[in-house]
mmCIF file of C-alpha atoms in Angstrom:
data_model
loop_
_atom_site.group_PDB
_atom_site.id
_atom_site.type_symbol
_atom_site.label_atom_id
_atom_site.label_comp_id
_atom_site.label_asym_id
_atom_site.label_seq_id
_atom_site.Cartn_x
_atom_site.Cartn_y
_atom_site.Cartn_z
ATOM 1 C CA UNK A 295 89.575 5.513 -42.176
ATOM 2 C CA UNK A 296 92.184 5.614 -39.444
ATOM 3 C CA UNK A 297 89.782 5.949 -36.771
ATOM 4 C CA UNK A 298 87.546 3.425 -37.938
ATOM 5 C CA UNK A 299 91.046 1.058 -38.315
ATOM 6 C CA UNK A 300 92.066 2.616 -34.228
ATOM 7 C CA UNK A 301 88.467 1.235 -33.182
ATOM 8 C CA UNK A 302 88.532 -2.175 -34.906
ATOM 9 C CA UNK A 303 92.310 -2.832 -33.421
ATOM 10 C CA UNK A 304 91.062 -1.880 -30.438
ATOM 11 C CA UNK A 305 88.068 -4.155 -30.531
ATOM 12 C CA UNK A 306 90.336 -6.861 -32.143
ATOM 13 C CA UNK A 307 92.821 -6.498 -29.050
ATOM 14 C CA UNK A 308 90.013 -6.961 -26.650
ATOM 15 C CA UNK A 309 88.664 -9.862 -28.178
ATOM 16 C CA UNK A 310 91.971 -11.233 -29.392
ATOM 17 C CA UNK A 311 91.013 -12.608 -32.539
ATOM 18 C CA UNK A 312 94.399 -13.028 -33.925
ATOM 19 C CA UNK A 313 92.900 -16.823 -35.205
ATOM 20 C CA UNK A 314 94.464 -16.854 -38.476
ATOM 21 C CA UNK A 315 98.176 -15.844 -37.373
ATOM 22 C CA UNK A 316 97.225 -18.585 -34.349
ATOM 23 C CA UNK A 317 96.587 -21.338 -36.776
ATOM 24 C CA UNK A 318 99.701 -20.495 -38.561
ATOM 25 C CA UNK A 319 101.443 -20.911 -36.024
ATOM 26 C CA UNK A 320 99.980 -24.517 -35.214
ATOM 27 C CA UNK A 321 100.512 -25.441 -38.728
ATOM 28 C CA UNK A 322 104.064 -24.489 -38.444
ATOM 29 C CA UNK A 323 104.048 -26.705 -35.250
ATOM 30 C CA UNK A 324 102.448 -29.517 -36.386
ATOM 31 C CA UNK A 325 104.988 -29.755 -39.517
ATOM 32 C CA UNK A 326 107.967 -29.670 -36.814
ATOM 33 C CA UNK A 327 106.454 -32.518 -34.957
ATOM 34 C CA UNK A 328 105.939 -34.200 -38.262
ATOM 35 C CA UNK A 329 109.865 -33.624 -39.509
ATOM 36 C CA UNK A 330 110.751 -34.326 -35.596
ATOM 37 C CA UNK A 331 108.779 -37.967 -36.115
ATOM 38 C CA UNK A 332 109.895 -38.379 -39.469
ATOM 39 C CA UNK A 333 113.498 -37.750 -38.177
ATOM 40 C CA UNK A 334 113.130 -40.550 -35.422
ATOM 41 C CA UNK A 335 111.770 -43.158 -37.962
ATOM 42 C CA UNK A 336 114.700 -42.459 -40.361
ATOM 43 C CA UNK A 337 117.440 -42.888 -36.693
ATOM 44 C CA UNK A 338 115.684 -46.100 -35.999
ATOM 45 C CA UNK A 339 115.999 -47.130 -39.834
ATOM 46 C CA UNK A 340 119.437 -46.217 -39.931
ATOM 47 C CA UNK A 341 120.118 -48.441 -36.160
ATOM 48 C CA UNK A 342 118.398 -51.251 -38.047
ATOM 49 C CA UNK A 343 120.511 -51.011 -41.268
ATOM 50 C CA UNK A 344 123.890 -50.789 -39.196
ATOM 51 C CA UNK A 345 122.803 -53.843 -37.526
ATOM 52 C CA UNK A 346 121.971 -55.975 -40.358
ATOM 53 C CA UNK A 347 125.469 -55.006 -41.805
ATOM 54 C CA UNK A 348 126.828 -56.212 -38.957
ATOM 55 C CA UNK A 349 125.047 -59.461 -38.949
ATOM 56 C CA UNK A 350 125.947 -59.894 -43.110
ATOM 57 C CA UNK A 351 122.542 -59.238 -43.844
ATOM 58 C CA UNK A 352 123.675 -56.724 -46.381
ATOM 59 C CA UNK A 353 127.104 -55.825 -48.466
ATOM 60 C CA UNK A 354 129.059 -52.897 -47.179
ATOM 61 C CA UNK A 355 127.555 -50.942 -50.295
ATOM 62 C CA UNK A 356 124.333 -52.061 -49.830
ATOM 63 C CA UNK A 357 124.539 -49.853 -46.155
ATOM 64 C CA UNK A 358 126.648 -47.186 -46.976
ATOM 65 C CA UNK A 359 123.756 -46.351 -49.995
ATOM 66 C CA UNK A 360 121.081 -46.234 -47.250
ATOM 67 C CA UNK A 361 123.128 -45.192 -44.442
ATOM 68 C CA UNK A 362 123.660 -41.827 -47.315
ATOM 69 C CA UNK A 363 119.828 -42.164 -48.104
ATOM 70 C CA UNK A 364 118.851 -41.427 -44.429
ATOM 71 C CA UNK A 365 121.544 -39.069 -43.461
ATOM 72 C CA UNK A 366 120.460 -37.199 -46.547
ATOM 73 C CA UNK A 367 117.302 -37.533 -45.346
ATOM 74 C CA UNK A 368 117.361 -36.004 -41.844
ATOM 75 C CA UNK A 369 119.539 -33.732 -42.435
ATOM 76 C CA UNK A 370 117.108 -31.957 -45.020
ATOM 77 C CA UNK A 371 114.619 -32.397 -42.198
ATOM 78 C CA UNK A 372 116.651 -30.492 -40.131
ATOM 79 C CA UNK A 373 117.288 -27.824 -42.258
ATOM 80 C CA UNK A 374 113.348 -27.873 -42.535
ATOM 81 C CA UNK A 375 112.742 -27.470 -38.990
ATOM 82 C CA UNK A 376 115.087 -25.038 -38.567
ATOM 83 C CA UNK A 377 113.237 -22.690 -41.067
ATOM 84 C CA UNK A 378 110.079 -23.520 -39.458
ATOM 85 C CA UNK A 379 111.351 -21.989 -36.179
ATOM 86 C CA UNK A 380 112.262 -19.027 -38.077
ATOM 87 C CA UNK A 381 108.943 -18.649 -39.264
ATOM 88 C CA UNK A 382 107.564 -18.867 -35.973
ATOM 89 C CA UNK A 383 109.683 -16.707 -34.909
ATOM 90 C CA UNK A 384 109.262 -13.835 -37.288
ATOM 91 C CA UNK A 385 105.617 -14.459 -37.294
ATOM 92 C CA UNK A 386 105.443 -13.290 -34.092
ATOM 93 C CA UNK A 387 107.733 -10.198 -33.854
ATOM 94 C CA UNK A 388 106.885 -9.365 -37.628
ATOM 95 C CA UNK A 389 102.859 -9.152 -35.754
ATOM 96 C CA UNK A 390 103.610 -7.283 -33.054
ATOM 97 C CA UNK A 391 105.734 -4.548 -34.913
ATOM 98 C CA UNK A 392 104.050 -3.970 -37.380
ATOM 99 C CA UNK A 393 100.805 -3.895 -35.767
ATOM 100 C CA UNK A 394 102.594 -1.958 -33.290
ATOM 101 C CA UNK A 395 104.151 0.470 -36.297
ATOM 102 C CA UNK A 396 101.015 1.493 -37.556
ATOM 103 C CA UNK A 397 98.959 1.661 -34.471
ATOM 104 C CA UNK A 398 101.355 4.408 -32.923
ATOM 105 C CA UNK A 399 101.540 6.258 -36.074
ATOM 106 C CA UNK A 400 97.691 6.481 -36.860
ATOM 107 C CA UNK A 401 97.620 7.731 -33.720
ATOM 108 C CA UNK A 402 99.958 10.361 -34.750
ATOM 109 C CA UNK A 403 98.271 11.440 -37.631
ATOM 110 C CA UNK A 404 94.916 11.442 -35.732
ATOM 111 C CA UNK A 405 96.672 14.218 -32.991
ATOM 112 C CA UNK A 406 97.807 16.444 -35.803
ATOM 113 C CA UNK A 407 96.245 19.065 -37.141
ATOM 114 C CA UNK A 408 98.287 19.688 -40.475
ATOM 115 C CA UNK A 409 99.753 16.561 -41.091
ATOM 116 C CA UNK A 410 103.164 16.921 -43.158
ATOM 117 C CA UNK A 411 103.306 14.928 -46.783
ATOM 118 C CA UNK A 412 105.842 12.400 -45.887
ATOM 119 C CA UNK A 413 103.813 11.751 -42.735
ATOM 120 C CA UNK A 414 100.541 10.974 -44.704
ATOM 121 C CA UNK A 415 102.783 9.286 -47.277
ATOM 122 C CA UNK A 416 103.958 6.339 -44.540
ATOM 123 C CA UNK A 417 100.570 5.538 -43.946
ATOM 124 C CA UNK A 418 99.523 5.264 -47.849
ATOM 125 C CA UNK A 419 100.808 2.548 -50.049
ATOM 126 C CA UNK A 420 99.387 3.854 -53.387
ATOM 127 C CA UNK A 421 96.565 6.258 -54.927
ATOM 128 C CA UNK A 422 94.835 5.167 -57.835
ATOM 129 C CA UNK A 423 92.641 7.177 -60.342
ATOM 130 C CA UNK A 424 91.215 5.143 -62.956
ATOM 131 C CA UNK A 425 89.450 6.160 -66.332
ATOM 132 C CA UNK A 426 86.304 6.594 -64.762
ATOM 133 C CA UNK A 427 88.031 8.797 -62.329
ATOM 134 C CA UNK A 428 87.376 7.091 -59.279
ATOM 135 C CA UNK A 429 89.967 7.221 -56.461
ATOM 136 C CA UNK A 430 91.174 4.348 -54.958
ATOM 137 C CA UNK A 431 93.491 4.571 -51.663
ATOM 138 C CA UNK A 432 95.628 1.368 -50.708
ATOM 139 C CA UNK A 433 96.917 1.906 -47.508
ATOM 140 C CA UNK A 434 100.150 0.549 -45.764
ATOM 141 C CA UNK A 435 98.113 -1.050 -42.837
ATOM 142 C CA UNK A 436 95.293 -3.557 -42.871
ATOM 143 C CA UNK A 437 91.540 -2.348 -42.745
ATOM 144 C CA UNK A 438 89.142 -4.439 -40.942
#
């Protein structure tokens, strides 16, 4: 299993097919640019409402309630985007160290010749026997 994992992460490097953490990451981008628009909208909103309480267009309530409203508003954008970054940010390391992680020690294992228990036991998640006695393995790393 780990060599057949080695060869496909090879393969996988070489062709880069990393497309689904790719379109992650241009969802996560696309929903910034969204939050960044949205946040622009709400500015000129809030430029209009100042001006119409200038001009008595409205009561001093009246913009002070949506002033509040859009204020709200962005802010929680902000606080959006912010997270968003954070994902895009920990997308990527989170990628590269775990992929990283498991490479190096698969490559480990595969150089041993008696592997120890707690070195076998970082690469497997679980072992399951079920009434029919078959064994199922779960490792810690993906299997293409």
């Amino acid at each position: 299993m780990c060599k057949k994992y080695l060869d496909a992460k090879n393969l996988e490097n070489i062709l880069k097919t990393s497309n689904k953490l790719e379109q992650k990451k241009e969802k996560i981008k696309i929903e910034i640019l969204k939050l960044e628009n949205n946040n622009n909208k709400l500015n000129k909103k809030t430029d209009a409402c100042y001006n119409d309480k200038l001009e008595d267009n409205i009561t001093l309530d009246m913009y002070k309630r949506a002033y509040n409203n859009f204020i709200g508003e962005i802010q929680t954008n902000n606080h959006k985007i912010e997270k968003y970054k954070e994902d895009l940010i920990n997308l990527e390391n989170n990628k590269l160290l775990d992929d990283d992680y498991y490479t190096n020690k698969i490559k480990e294992f595969m150089k041993l010749e008696n592997p120890t228990r707690m070195f076998i036991a970082s690469l497997i998640d679980k072992i399951e026997i079920d009434e029919d006695k078959n064994i199922n393995i779960y490792y810690k790393f993906k299997l293409v």
